[in-house]
CSV table of C-alpha atoms and ligand atoms in Angstrom, one decimal:
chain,number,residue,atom,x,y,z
A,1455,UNK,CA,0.0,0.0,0.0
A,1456,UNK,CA,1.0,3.5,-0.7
A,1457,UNK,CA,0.7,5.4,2.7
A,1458,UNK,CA,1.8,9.3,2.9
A,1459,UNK,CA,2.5,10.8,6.2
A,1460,UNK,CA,1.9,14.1,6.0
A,1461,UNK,CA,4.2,15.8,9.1
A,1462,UNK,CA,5.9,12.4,8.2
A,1463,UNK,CA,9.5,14.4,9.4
A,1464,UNK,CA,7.8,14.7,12.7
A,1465,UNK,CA,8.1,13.4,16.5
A,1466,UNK,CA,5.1,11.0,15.7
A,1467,UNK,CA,5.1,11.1,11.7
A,1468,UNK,CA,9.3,9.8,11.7
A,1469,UNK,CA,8.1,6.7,14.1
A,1470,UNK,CA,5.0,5.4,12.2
A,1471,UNK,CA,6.8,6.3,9.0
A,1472,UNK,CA,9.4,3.5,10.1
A,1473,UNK,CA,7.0,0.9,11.7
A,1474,UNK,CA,4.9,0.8,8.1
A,1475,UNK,CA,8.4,0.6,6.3
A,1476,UNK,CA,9.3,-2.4,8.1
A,1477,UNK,CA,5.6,-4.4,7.3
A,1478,UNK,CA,6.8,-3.4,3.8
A,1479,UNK,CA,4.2,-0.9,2.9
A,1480,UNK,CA,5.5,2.0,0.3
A,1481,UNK,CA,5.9,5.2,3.0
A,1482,UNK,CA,6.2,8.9,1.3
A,1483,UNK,CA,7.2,11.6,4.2
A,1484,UNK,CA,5.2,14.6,3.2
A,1485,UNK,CA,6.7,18.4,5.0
A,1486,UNK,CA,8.3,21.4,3.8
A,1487,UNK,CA,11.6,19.9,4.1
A,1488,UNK,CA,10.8,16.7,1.5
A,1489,UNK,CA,9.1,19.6,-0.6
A,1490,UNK,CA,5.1,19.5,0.3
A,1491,UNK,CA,3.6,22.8,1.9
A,1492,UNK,CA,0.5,21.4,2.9
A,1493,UNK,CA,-0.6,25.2,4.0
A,1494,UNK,CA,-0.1,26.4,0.8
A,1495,UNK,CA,-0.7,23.2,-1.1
A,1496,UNK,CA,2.6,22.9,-2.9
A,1497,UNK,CA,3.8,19.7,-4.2
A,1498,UNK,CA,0.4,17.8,-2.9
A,1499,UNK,CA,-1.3,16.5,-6.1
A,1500,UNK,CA,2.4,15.4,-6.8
A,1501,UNK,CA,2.7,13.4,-3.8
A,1502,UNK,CA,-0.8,11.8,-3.3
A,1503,UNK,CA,-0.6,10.3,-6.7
A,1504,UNK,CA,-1.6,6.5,-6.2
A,1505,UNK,CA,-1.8,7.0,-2.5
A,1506,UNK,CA,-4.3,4.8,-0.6
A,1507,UNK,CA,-3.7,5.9,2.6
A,1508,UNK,CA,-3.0,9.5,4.1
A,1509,UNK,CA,-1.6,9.9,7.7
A,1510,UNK,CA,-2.3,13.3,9.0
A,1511,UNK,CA,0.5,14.2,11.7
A,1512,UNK,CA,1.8,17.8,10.9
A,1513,UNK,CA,2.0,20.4,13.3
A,1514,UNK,CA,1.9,24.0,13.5
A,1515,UNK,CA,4.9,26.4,13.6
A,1516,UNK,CA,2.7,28.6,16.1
A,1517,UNK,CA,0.4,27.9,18.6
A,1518,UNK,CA,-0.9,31.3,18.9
A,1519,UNK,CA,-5.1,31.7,18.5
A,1520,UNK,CA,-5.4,32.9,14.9
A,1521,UNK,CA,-1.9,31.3,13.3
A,1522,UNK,CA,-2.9,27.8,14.3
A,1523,UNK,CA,-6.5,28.0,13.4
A,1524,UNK,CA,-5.6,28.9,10.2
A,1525,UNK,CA,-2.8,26.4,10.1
A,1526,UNK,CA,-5.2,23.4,10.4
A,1527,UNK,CA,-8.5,24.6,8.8
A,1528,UNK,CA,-5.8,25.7,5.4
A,1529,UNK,CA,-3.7,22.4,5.7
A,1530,UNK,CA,-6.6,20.1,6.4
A,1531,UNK,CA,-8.8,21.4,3.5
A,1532,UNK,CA,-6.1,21.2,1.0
A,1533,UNK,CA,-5.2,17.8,1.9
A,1534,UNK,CA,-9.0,16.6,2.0
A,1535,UNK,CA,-9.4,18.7,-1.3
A,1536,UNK,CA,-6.0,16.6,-2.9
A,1537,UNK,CA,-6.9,13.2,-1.5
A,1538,UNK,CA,-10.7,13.9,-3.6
A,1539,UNK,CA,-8.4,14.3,-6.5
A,1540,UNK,CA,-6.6,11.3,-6.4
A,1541,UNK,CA,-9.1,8.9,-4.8
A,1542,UNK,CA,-7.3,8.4,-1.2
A,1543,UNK,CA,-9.2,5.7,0.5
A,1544,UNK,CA,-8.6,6.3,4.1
A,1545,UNK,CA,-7.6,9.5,6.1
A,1546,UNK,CA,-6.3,8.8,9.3
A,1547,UNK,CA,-5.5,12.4,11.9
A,1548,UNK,CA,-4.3,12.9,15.0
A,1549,UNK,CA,-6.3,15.1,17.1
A,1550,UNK,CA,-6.4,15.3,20.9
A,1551,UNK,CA,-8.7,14.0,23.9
A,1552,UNK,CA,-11.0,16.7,24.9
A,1553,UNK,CA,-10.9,18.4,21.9
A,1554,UNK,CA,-14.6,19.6,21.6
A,1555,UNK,CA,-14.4,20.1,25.4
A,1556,UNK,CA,-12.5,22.7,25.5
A,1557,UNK,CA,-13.5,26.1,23.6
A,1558,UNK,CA,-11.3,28.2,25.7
A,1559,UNK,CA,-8.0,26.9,24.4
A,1560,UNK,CA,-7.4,28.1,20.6
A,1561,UNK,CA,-5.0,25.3,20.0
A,1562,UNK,CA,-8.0,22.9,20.6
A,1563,UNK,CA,-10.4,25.2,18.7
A,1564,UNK,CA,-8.4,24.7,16.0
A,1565,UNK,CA,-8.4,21.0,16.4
A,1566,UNK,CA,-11.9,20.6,16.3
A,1567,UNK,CA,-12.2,22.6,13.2
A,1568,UNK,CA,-9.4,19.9,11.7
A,1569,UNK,CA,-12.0,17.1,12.8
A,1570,UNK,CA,-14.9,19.3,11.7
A,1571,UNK,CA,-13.1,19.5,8.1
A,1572,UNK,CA,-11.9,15.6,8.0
A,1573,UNK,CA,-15.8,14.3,8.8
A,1574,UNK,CA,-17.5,16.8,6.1
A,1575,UNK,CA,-14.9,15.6,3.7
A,1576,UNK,CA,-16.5,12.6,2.2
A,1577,UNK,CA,-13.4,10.7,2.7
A,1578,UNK,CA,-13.0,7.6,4.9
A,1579,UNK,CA,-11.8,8.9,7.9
A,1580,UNK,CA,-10.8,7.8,11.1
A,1581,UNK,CA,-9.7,10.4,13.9
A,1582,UNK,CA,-7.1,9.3,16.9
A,1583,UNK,CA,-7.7,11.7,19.7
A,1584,UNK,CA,-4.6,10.9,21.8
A,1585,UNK,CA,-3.7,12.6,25.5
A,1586,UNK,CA,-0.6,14.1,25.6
A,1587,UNK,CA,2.7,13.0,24.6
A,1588,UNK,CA,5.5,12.6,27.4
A,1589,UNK,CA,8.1,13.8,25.0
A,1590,UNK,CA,5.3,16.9,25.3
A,1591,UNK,CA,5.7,17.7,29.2
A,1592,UNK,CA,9.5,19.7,28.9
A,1593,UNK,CA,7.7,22.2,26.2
A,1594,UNK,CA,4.7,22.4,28.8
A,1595,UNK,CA,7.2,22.6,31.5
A,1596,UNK,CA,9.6,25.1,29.9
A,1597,UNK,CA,6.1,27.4,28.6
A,1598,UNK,CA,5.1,27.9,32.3
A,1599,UNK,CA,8.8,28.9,33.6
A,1600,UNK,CA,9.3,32.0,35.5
A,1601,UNK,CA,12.6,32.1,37.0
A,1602,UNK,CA,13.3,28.9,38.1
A,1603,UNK,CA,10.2,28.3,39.1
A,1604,UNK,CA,7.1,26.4,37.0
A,1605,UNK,CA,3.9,26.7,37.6
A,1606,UNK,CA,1.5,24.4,36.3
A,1607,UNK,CA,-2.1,23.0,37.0
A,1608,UNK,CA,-2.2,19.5,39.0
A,1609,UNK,CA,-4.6,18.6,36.7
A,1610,UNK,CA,-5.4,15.2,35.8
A,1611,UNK,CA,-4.4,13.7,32.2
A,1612,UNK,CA,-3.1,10.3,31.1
A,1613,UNK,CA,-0.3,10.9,28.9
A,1614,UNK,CA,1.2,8.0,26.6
A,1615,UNK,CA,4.7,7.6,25.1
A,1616,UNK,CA,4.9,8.8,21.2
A,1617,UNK,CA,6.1,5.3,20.7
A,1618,UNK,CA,3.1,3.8,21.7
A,1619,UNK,CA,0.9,6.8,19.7
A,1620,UNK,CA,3.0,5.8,16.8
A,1621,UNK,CA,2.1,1.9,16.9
A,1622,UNK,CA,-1.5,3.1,17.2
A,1623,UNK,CA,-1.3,5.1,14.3
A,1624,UNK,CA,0.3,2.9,12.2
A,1625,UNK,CA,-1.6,-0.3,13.0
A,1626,UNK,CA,-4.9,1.8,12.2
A,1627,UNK,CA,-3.8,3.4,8.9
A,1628,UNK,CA,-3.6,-0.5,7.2
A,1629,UNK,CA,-7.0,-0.7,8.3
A,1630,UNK,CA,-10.3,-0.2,7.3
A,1631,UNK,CA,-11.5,3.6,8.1
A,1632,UNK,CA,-14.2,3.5,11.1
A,1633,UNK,CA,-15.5,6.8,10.2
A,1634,UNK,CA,-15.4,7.7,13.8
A,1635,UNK,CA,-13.3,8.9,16.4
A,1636,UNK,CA,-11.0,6.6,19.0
A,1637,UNK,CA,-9.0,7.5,21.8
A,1638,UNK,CA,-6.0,7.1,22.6
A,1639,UNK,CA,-4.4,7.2,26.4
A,1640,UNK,CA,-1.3,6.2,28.5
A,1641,UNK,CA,-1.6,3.4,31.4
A,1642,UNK,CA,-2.1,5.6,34.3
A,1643,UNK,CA,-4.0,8.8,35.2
A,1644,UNK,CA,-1.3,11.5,36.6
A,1645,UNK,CA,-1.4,15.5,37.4
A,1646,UNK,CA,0.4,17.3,35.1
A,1647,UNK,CA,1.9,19.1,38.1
A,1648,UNK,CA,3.8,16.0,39.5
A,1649,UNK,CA,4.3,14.2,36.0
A,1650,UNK,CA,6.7,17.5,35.2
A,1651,UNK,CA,7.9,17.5,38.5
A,1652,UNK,CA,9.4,14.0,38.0
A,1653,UNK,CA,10.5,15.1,34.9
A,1654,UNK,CA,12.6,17.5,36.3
A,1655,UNK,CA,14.1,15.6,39.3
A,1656,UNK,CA,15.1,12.5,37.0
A,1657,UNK,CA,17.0,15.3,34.4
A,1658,UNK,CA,18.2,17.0,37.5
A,1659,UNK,CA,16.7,20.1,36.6
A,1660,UNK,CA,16.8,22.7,39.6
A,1661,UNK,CA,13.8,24.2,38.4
A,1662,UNK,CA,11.1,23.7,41.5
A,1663,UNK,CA,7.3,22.4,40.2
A,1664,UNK,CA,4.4,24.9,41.9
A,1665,UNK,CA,1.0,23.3,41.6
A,1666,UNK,CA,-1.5,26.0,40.7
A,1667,UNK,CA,-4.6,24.7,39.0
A,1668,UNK,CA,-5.5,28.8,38.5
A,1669,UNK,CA,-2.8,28.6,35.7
A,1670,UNK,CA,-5.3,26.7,33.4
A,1671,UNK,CA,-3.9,24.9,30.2
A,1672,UNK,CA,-2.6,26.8,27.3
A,1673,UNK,CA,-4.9,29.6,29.2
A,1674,UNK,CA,-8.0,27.8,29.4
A,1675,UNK,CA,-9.5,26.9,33.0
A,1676,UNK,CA,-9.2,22.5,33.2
A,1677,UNK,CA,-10.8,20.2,35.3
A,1678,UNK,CA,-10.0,16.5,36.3
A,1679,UNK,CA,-12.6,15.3,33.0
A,1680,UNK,CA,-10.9,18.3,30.7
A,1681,UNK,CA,-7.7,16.2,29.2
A,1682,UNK,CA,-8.4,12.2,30.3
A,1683,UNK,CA,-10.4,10.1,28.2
A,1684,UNK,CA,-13.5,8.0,28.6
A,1685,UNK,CA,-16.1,11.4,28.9
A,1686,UNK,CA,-17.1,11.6,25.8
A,1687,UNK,CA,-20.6,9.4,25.5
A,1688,UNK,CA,-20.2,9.1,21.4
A,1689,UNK,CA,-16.6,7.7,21.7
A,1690,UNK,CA,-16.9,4.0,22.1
A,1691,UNK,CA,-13.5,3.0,21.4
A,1692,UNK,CA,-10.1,3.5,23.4
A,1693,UNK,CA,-6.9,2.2,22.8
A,1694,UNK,CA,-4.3,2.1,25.6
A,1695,UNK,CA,-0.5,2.8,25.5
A,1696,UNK,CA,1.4,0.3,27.5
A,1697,UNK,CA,4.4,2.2,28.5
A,1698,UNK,CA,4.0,3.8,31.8
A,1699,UNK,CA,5.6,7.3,32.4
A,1700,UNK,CA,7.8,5.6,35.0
A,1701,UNK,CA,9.4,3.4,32.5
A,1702,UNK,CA,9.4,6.3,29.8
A,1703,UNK,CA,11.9,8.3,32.4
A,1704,UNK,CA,14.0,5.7,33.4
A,1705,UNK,CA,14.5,5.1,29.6
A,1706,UNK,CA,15.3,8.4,28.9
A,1707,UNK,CA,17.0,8.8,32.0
A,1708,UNK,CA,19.6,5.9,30.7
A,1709,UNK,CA,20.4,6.8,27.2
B,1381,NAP,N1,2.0,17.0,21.5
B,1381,NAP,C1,1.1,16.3,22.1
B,1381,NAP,O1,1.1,15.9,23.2
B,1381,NAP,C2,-0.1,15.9,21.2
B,1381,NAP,C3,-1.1,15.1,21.7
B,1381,NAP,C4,-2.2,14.7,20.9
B,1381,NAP,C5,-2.1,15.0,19.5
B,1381,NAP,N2,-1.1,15.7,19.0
B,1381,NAP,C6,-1.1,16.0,17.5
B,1381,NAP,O2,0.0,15.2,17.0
B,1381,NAP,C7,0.3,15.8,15.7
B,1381,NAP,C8,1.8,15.6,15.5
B,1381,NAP,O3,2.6,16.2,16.4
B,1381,NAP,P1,4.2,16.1,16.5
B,1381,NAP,O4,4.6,16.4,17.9
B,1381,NAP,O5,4.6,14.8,15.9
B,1381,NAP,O6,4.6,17.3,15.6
B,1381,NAP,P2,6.1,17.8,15.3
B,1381,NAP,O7,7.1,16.9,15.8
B,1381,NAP,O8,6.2,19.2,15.6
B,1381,NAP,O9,6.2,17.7,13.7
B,1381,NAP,C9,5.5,18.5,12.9
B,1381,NAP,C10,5.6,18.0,11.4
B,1381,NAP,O10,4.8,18.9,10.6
B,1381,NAP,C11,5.6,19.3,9.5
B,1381,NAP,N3,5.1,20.6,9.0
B,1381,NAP,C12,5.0,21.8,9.6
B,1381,NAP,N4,4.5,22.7,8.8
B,1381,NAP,C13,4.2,22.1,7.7
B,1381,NAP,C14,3.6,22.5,6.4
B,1381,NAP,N5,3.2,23.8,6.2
B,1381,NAP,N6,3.5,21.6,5.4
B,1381,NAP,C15,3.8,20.3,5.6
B,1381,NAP,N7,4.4,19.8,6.7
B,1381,NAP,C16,4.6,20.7,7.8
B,1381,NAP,C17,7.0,19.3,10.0
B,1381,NAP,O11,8.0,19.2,9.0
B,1381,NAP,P3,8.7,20.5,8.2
B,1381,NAP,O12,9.2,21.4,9.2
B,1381,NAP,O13,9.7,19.8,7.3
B,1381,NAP,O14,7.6,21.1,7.4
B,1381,NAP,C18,7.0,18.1,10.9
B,1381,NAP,O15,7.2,16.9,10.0
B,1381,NAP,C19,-0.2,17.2,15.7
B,1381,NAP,O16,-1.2,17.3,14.8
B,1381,NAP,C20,-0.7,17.4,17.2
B,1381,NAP,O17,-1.8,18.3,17.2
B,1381,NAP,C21,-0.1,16.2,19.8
């Protein structure tokens, strides 16, 4: 099968590119640097030619309100608009658990409107709402650094490893498109507050963890049900991650 990962340069996009190499599927990495602007639509006709299959992992160079709102609602209806034109069979994106539950947060807003565009599109379609990513919690970490110290909400999520994301991904691009959303979580529900704090003790980063649930999320105000999975009554399937984030530092922590 012809597979293109668009954001295929990526954290995630690099990993399931390589696990669908190995089961000997034909993988095309679509960015800017392999020559595909999928904002501006540049080289995409060229690359979806004879593609069944398009993974749909890029991300956007700003996460400010109005730049990433425009980021996904341009890329995803070019790519939806190139996969029409050459007949992709299954479209398979990456959004985020509680997308549609939080309004407040423009980097969500502008996730729903990615899902929004991917449903109305005609195309099969299956969307992966995943939690975060623990190669995610040092840019959340560093975002909320005054000084040397971070303050951050001790909010519950259950974040999951990109390798594990990556597998996901991969195993459900070969199959058939559910037309529906699944989610995607690690092992075990944690508070953002302590998950960074470990992160920073096992790096032996000085920097000293304040728990302040006023702080929000990317600005937005976040309950326990805001970024864990299993609220959503129309979501019926959940996939789980089997690295815990204990055995994600220690891994890190070794190498
Ligand atoms: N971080 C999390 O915890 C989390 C959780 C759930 C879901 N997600 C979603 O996961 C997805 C992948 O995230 P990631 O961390 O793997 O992203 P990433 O590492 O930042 O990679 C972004 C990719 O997008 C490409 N890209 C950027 N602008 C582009 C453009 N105009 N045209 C084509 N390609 C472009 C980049 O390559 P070039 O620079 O070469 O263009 C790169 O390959 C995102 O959609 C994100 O919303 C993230």
């Amino acid at each position: 099968m012809k597979i293109v990962i668009v954001g295929g340069t990526g954290l995630i996009g690099r990993r399931v590119g390589q696990i669908l190499q190995e089961s000997g599927h034909e993988v095309v990495a679509a960015s800017r640097s392999t020559g595909v602007n999928v904002v501006t639509g540049e080289g995409l006709d060229d690359v979806l030619q004879g593609a069944h299959v398009v993974v749909d992992v890029p991300n956007a160079p700003s996460f400010e309100d109005g730049p990433v709102m425009e980021f996904f609602r341009a890329s995803t209806q070019n790519l939806v608009a190139a996969e029409e034109k050459a007949g992709v069979g299954h479209h398979v994106v990456l959004s985020i658990v509680g997308t549609d539950r939080l309004p407040g947060i423009g980097y969500m807003r502008a996730k729903a409107r990615q899902e929004e565009i991917v449903r109305a599109s005609g195309i099969p379609y299956t969307i992966v709402r995943a939690t975060q990513f623990f190669e995610f919690i040092s840019a959340l970490a560093d975002g909320a650094t005054e000084g040397d110290v971070v303050r951050l909400a001790p909010v519950l999520m259950q974040p999951i490893a990109a390798a594990d994301v990556s597998k996901a991904v991969a195993h459900i691009a070969v199959g058939d498109a559910l037309n529906d959303v699944i989610e995607l979580a690690g092992p075990d529900a944690l508070r953002l507050a302590d998950v960074a704090a470990d992160l920073l003790q096992a790096t032996s980063d000085s920097r000293k963890v304040v728990p302040e649930i006023s702080v929000g999320y990317f600005g937005g105000t976040v309950t326990d049900e805001s970024l864990t999975p299993g609220h959503d009554d129309r979501v019926t399937r959940q996939l789980r991650g089997a690295t815990s984030f204990s055995a994600w530092l220690n891994s890190i922590v070794r190498h």
